mmCIF file of C-alpha atoms in Angstrom:
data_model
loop_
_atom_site.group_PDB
_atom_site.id
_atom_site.type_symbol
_atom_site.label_atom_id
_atom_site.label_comp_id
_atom_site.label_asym_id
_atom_site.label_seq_id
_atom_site.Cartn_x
_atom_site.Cartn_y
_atom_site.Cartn_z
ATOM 1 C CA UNK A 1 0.000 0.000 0.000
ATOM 2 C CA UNK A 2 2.204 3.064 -1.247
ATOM 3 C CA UNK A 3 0.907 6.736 -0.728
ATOM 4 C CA UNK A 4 1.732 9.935 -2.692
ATOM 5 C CA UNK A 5 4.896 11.663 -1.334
ATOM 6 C CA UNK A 6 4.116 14.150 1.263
ATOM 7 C CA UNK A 7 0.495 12.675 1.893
ATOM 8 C CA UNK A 8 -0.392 12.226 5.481
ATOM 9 C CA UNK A 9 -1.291 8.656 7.085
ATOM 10 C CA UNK A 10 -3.206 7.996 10.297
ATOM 11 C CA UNK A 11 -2.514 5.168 12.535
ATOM 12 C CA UNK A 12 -4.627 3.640 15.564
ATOM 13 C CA UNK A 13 -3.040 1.693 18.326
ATOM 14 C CA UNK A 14 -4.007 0.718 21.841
ATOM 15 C CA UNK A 15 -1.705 -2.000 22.443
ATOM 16 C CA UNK A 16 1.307 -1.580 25.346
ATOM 17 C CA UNK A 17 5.369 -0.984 24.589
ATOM 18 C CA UNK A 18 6.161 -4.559 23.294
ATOM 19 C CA UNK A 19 2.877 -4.462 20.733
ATOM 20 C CA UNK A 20 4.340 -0.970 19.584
ATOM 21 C CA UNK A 21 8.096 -2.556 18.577
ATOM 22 C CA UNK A 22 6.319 -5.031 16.705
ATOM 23 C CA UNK A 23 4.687 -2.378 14.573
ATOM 24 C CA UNK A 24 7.516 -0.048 14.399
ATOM 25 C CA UNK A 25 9.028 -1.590 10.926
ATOM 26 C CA UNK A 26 5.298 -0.858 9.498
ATOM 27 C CA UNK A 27 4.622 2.636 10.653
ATOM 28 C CA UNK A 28 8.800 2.581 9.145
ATOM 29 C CA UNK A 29 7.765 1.528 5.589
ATOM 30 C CA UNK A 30 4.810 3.507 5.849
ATOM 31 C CA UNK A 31 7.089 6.647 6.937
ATOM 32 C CA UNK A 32 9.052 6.239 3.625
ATOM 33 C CA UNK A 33 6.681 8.266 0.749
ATOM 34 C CA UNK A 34 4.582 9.893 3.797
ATOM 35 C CA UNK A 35 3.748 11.628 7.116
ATOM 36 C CA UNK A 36 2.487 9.300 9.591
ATOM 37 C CA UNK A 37 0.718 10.287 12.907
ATOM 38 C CA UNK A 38 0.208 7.576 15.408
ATOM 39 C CA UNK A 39 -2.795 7.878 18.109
ATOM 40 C CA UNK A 40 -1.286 5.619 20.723
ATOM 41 C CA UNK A 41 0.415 6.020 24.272
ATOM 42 C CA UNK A 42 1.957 9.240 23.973
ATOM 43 C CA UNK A 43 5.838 8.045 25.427
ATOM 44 C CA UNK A 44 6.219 6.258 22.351
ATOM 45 C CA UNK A 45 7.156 9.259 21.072
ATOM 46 C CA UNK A 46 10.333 8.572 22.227
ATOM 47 C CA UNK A 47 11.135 5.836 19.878
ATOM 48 C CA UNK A 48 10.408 6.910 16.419
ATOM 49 C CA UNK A 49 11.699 9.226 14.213
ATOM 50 C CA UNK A 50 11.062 12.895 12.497
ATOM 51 C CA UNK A 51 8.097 11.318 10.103
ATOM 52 C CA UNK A 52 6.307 9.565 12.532
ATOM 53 C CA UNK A 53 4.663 11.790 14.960
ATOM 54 C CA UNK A 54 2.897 10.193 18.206
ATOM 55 C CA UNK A 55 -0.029 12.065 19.968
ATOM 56 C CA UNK A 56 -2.480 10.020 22.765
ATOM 57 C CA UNK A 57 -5.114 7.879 21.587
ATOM 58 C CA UNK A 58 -7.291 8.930 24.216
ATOM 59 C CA UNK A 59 -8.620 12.489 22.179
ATOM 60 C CA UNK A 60 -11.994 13.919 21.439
ATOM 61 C CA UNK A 61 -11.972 12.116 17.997
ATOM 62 C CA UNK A 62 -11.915 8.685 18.887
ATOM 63 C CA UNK A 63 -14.028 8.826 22.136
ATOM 64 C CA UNK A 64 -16.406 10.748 19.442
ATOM 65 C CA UNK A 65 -16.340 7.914 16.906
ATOM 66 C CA UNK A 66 -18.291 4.950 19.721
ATOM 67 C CA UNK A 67 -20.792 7.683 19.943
ATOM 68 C CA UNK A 68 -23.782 8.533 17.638
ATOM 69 C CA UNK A 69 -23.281 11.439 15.438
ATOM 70 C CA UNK A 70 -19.877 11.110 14.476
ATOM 71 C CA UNK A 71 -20.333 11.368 10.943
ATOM 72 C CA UNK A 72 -21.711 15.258 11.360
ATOM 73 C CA UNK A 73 -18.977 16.258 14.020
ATOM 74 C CA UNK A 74 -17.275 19.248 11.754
ATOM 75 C CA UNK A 75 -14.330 18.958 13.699
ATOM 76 C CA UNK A 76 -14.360 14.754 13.206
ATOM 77 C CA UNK A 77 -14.918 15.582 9.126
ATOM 78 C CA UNK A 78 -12.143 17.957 8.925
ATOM 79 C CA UNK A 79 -9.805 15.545 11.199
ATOM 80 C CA UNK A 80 -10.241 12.002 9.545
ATOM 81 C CA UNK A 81 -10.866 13.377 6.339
ATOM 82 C CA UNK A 82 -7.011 15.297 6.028
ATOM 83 C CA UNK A 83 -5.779 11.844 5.742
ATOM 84 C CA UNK A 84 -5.061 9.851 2.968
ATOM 85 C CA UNK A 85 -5.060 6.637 4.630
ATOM 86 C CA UNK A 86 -6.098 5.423 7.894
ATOM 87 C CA UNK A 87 -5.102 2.166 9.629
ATOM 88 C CA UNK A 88 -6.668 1.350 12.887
ATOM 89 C CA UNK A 89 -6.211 -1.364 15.291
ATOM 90 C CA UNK A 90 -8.920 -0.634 17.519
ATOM 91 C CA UNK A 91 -12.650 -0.509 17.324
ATOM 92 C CA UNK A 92 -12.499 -3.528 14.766
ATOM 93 C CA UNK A 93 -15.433 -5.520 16.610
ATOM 94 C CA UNK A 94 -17.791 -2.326 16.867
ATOM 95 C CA UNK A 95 -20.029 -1.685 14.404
ATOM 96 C CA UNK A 96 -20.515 2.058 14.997
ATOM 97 C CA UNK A 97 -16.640 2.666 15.081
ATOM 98 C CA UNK A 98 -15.988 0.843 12.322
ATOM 99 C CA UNK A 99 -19.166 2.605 10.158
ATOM 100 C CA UNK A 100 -18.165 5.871 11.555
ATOM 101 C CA UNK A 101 -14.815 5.953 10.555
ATOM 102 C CA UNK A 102 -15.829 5.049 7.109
ATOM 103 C CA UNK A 103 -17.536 7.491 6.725
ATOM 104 C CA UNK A 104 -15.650 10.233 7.872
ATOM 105 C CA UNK A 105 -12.230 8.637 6.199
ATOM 106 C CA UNK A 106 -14.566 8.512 2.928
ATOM 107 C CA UNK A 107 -13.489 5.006 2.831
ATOM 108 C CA UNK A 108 -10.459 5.577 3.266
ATOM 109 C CA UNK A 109 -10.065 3.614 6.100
ATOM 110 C CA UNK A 110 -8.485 -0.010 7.275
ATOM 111 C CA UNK A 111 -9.959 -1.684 10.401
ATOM 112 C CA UNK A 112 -8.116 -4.848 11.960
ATOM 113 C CA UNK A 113 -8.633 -6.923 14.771
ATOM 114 C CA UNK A 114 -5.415 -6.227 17.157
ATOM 115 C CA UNK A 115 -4.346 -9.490 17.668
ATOM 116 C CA UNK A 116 -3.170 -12.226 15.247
ATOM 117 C CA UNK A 117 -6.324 -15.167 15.123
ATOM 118 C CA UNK A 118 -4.467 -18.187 14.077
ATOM 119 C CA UNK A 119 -1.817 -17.913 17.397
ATOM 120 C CA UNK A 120 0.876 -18.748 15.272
ATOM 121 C CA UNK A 121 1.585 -16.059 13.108
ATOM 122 C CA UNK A 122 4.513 -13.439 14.931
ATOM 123 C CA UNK A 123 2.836 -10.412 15.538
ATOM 124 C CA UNK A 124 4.940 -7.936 13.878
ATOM 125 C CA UNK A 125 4.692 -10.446 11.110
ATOM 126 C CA UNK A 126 0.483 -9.757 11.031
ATOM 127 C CA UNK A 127 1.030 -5.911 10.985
ATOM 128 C CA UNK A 128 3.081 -6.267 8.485
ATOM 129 C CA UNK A 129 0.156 -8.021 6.527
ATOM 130 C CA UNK A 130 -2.085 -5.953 7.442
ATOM 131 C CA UNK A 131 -0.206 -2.901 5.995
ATOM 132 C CA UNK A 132 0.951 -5.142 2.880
ATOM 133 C CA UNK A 133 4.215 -4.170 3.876
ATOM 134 C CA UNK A 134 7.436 -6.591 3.850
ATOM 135 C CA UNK A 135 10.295 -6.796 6.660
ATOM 136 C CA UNK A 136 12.612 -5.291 5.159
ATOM 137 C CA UNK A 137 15.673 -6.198 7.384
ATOM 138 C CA UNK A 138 14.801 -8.641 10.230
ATOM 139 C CA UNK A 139 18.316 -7.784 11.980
ATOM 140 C CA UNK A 140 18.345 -3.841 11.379
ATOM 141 C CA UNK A 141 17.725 -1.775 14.784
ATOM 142 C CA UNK A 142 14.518 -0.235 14.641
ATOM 143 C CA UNK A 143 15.440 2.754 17.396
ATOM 144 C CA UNK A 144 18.423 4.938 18.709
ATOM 145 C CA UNK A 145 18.658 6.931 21.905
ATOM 146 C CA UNK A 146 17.672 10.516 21.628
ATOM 147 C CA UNK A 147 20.673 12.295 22.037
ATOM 148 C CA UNK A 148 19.905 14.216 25.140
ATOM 149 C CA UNK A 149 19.232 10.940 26.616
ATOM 150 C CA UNK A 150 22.348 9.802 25.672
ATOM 151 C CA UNK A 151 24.013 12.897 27.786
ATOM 152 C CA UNK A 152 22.046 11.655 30.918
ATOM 153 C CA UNK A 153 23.245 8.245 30.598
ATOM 154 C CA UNK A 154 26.816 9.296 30.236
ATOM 155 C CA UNK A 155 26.466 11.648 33.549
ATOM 156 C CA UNK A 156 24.474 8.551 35.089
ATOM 157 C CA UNK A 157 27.340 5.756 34.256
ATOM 158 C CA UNK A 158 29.487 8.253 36.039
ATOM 159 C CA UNK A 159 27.955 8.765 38.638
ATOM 160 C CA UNK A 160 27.477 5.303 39.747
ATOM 161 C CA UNK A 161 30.799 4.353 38.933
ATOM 162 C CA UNK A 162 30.115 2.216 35.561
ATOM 163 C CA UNK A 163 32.778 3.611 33.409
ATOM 164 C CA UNK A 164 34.734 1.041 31.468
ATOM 165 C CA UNK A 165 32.756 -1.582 33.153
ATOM 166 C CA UNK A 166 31.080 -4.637 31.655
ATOM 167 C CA UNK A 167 26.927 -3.840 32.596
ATOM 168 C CA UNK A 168 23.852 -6.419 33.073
ATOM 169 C CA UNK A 169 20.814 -4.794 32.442
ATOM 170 C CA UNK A 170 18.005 -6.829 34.085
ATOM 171 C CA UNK A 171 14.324 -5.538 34.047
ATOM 172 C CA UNK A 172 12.556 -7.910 36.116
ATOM 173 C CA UNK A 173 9.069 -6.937 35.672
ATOM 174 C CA UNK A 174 6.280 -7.277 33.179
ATOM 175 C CA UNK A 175 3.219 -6.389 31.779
ATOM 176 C CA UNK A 176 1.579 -9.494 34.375
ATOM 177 C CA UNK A 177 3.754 -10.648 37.131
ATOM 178 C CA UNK A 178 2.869 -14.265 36.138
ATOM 179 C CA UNK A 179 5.196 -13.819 33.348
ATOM 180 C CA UNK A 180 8.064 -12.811 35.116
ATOM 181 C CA UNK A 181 11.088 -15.035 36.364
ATOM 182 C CA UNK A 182 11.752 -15.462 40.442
ATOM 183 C CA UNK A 183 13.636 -12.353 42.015
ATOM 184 C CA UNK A 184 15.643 -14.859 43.577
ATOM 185 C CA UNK A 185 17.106 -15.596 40.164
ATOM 186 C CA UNK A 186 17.426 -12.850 38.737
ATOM 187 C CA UNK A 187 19.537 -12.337 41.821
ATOM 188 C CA UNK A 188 21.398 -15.296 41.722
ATOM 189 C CA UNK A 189 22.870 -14.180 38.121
ATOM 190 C CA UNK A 190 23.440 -10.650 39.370
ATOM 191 C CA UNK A 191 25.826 -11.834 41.861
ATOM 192 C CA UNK A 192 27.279 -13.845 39.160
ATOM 193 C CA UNK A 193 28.136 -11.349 37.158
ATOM 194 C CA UNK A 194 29.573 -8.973 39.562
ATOM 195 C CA UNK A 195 32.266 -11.703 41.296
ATOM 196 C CA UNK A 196 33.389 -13.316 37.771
ATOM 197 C CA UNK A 197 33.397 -10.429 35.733
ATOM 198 C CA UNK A 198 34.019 -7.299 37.371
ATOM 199 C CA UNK A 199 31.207 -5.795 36.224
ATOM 200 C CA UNK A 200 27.889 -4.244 37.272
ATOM 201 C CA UNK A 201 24.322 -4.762 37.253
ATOM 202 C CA UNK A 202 21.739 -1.889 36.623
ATOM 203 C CA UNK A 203 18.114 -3.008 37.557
ATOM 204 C CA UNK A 204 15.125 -1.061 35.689
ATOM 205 C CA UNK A 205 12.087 -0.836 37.368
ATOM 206 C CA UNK A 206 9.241 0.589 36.427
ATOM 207 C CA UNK A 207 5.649 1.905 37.628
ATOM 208 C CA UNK A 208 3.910 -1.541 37.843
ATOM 209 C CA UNK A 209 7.438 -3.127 39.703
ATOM 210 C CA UNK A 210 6.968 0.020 42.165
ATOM 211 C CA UNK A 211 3.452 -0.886 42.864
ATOM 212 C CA UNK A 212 4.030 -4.403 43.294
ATOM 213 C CA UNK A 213 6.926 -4.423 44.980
ATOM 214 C CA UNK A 214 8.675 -7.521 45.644
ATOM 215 C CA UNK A 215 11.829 -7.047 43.968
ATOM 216 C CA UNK A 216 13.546 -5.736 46.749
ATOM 217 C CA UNK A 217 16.263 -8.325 47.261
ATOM 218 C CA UNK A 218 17.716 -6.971 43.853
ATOM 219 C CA UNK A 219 18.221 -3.667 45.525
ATOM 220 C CA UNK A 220 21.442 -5.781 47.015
ATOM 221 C CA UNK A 221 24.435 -4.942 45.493
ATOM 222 C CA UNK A 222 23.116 -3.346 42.210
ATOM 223 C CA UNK A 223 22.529 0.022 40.913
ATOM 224 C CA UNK A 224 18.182 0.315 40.637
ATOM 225 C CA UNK A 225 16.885 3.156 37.808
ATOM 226 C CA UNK A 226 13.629 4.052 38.767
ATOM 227 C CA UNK A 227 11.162 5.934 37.302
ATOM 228 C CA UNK A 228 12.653 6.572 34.124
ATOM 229 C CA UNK A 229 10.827 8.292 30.894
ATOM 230 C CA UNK A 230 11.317 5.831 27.958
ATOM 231 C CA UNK A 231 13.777 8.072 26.223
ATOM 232 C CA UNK A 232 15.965 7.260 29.276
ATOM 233 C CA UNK A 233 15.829 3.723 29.426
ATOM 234 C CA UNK A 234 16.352 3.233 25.964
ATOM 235 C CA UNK A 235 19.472 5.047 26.283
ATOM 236 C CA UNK A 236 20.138 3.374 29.423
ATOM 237 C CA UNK A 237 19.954 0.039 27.982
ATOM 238 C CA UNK A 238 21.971 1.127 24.884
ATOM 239 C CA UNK A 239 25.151 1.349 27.124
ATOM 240 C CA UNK A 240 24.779 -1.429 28.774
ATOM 241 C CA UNK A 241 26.642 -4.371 27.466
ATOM 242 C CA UNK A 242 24.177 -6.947 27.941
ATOM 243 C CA UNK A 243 20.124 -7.352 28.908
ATOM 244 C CA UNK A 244 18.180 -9.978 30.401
ATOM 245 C CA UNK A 245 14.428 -9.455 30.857
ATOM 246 C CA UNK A 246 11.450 -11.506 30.747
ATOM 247 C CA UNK A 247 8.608 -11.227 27.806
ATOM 248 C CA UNK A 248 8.221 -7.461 28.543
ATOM 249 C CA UNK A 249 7.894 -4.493 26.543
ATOM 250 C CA UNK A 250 11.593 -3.362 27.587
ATOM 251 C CA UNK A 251 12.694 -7.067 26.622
ATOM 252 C CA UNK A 252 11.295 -6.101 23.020
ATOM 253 C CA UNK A 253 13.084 -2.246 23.155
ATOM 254 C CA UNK A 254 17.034 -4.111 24.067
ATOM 255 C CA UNK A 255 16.155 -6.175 21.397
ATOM 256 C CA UNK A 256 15.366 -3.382 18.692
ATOM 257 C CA UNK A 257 18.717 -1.569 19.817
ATOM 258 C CA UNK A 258 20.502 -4.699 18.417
ATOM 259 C CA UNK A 259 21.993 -4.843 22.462
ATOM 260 C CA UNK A 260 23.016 -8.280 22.940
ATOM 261 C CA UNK A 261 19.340 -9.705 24.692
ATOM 262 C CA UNK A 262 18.382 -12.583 26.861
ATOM 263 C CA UNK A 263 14.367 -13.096 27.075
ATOM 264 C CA UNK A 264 13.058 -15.553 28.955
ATOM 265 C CA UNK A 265 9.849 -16.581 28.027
ATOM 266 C CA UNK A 266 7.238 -19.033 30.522
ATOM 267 C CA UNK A 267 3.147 -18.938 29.657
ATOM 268 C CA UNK A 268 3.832 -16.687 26.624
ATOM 269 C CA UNK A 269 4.320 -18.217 23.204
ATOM 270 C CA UNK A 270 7.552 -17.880 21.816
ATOM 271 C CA UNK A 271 6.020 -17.741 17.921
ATOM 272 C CA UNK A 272 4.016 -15.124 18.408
ATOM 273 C CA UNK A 273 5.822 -12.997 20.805
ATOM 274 C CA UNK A 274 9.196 -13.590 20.975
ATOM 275 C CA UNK A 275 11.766 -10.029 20.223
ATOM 276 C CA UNK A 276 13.806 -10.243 17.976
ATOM 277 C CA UNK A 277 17.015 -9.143 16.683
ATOM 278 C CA UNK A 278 20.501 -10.696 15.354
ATOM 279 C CA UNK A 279 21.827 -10.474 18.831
ATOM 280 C CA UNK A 280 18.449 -11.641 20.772
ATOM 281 C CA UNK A 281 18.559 -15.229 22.988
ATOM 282 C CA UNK A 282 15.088 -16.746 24.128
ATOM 283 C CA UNK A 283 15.509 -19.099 26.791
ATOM 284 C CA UNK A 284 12.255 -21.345 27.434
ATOM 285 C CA UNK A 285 11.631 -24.031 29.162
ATOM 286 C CA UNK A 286 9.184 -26.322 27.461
ATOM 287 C CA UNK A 287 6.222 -28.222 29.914
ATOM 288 C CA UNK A 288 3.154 -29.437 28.946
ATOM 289 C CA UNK A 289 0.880 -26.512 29.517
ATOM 290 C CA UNK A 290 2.785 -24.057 28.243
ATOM 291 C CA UNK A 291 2.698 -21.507 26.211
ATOM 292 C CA UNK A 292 -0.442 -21.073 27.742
ATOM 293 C CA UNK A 293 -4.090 -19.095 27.753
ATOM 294 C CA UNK A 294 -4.185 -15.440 30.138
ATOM 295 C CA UNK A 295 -6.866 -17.297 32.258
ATOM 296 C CA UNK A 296 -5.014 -20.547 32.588
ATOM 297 C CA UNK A 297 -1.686 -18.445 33.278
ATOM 298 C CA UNK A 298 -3.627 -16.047 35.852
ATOM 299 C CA UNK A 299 -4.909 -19.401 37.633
ATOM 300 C CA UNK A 300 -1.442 -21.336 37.581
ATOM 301 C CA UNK A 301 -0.542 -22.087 40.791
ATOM 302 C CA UNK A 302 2.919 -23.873 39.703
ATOM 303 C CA UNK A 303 4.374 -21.974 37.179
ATOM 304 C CA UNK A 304 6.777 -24.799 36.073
ATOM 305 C CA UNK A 305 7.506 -22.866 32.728
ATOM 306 C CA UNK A 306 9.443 -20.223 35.018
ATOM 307 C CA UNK A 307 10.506 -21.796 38.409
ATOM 308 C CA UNK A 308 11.937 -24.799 36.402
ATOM 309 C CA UNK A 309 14.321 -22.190 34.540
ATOM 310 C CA UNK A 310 17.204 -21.810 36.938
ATOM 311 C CA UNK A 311 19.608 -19.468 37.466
ATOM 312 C CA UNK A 312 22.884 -21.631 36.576
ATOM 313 C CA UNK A 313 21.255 -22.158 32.667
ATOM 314 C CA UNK A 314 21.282 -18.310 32.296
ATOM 315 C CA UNK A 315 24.817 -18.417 33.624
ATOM 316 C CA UNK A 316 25.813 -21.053 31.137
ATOM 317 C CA UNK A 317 24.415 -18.712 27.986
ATOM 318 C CA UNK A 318 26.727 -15.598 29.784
ATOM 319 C CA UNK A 319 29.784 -18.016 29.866
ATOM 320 C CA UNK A 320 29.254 -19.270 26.387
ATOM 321 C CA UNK A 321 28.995 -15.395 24.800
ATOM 322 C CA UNK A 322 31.483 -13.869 22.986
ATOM 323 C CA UNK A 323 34.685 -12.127 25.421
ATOM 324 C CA UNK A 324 33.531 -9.188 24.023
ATOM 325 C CA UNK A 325 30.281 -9.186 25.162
ATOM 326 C CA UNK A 326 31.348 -9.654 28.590
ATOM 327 C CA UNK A 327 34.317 -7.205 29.566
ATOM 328 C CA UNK A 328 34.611 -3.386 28.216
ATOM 329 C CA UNK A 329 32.014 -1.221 26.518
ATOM 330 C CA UNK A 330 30.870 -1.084 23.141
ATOM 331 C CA UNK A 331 30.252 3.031 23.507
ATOM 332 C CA UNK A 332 34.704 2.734 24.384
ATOM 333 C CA UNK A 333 35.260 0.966 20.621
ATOM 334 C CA UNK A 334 33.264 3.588 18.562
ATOM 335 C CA UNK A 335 30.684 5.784 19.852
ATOM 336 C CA UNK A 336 27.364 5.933 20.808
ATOM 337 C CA UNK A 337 26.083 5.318 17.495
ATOM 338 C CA UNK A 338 23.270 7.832 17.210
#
């Protein structure tokens, strides 16, 4: 689907961090021969580029479009109808929305549902589809630190001391705790790191680790970013010689830096899901039950997928990298790269 040069495209998407990376090399190819605007969480902002311009989903012109009268709303006309294409994940199983924005996008518009239906299909692979778009390089970074981030996470590395030292990244939280790998593990590889290397480990928590707590034993012996904007961990993680995450939305943002990643994946499926990247690992452990349904995975009450993982298999894929993933920094062999 290729637009005029300089015509405008409108994009709607509800889904959280790791859905966004997924769509990133579509709202890309779409960027190429047009502006795009994105209606989505407004820090996304922080990850795309000039043409693609993020504002919130949450606006007068969606919440107008579930409601009767859309089609006659002068400020709806004269906002759908600037575009020259619209592509909306959301709204795809009501009626009204999706006759609404017909209407006003004088049928101009593309409604899917957001998630894949056959459960096997990756999901940057269906937005792709959707968009009739190919990948165009599976292995290319699809973001780069801002550079004022960049200048924050130089004053941070010196502050804490992480010059010229070999940095874990871990981010032990998720979107749903039942995804995420034991504390205690995450832990257990921490100290790891720190006695046989020489190096660090930089914890990233974020608002739903705060609320939850629970991850306190990783304040022991390890530097903990909280409360970060997006711009900042992206530039936090892009100094960092290696990450290790579970199936997060930050696990999906080391990946699309081309870091060297670890994800460790439990109820999720791997096929659909997984981040990926030349220098991305997924470490599963395969059980019965798993990947698994969100009801059976809120009900679990072993968790096998996860607590069968231990700490000394992570360990092993550390060992086994290359020395130069381990010791030094990348940013000390050529720049920051942005």
């Amino acid at each position: 689907m290729s637009h005029p040069v300089g015509s405008r495209v409108l994009v709607l998407f509800p889904g959280a961090l790791g859905d966004f990376i997924c769509l990133l090399p579509g709202l890309q190819a779409l960027a190429r021969d047009a502006q795009v605007d994105v209606l989505a969480q407004t820090a996304f902002a922080d990850l795309t580029p000039a043409r693609i311009r993020v504002r919130s989903l949450e606006c007068y012109e969606i919440r107008r479009l579930f409601a009767s009268g859309a089609a006659e709303d002068k400020q709806c006309v004269e906002f759908f109808g600037s575009y020259m294409s619209i592509y909306s994940w959301t709204g795809s199983g009501q009626d009204h929305f999706v006759r609404s924005l017909d209407c006003l996008s004088r049928g101009r518009a593309h409604v899917y549902p957001f998630r894949v239906a056959d459960g096997r299909t990756h999901q940057m692979d269906y937005y792709l589809s959707c968009l009739g778009r190919p990948l165009a390089d599976p292995d290319a970074p699809l973001i780069a630190p801002r550079p004022e981030a960049m200048d924050w996470s130089e004053k941070y590395w010196t502050q804490n001391g992480l010059e010229n030292r070999p940095v874990l990244a871990l981010a032990p939280g998720s979107g749903a705790r039942e995804k995420n790998w034991p504390v205690a593990s995450y832990q257990a590889v921490a100290s790891w790191w720190r006695r046989k290397t020489g190096g660090a480990v930089v914890v990233i928590v974020g608002p739903a680790e705060e609320e939850r707590g629970a991850w306190d034993l990783l304040a022991t012996g390890n530097r903990v970013a909280r409360k970060l904007s997006l711009a900042r961990v992206v530039a936090l993680l892009f100094r960092s010689r290696i990450y290790l995450g579970n199936d997060s939305g930050v696990t999906h943002v080391a990946a699309a830096l081309g870091i060297r990643t670890i994800a460790l994946f439990g109820p999720s499926d791997v096929r659909q899901w997984s981040p990926r990247g030349k220098k991305v690992t997924i470490v599963t452990r395969p059980v019965e039950c798993s990947p698994c349904s969100l009801s059976v995975m809120k009900s679990c009450t072993h968790r096998k997928c996860l607590t069968t993982l231990l700490p000394g298999e992570i360990i092993r894929i550390l060992k086994q990298l290359p020395e130069g993933d381990t010791r030094g920094s990348h940013l000390d062999k050529g720049g920051a790269g942005v």
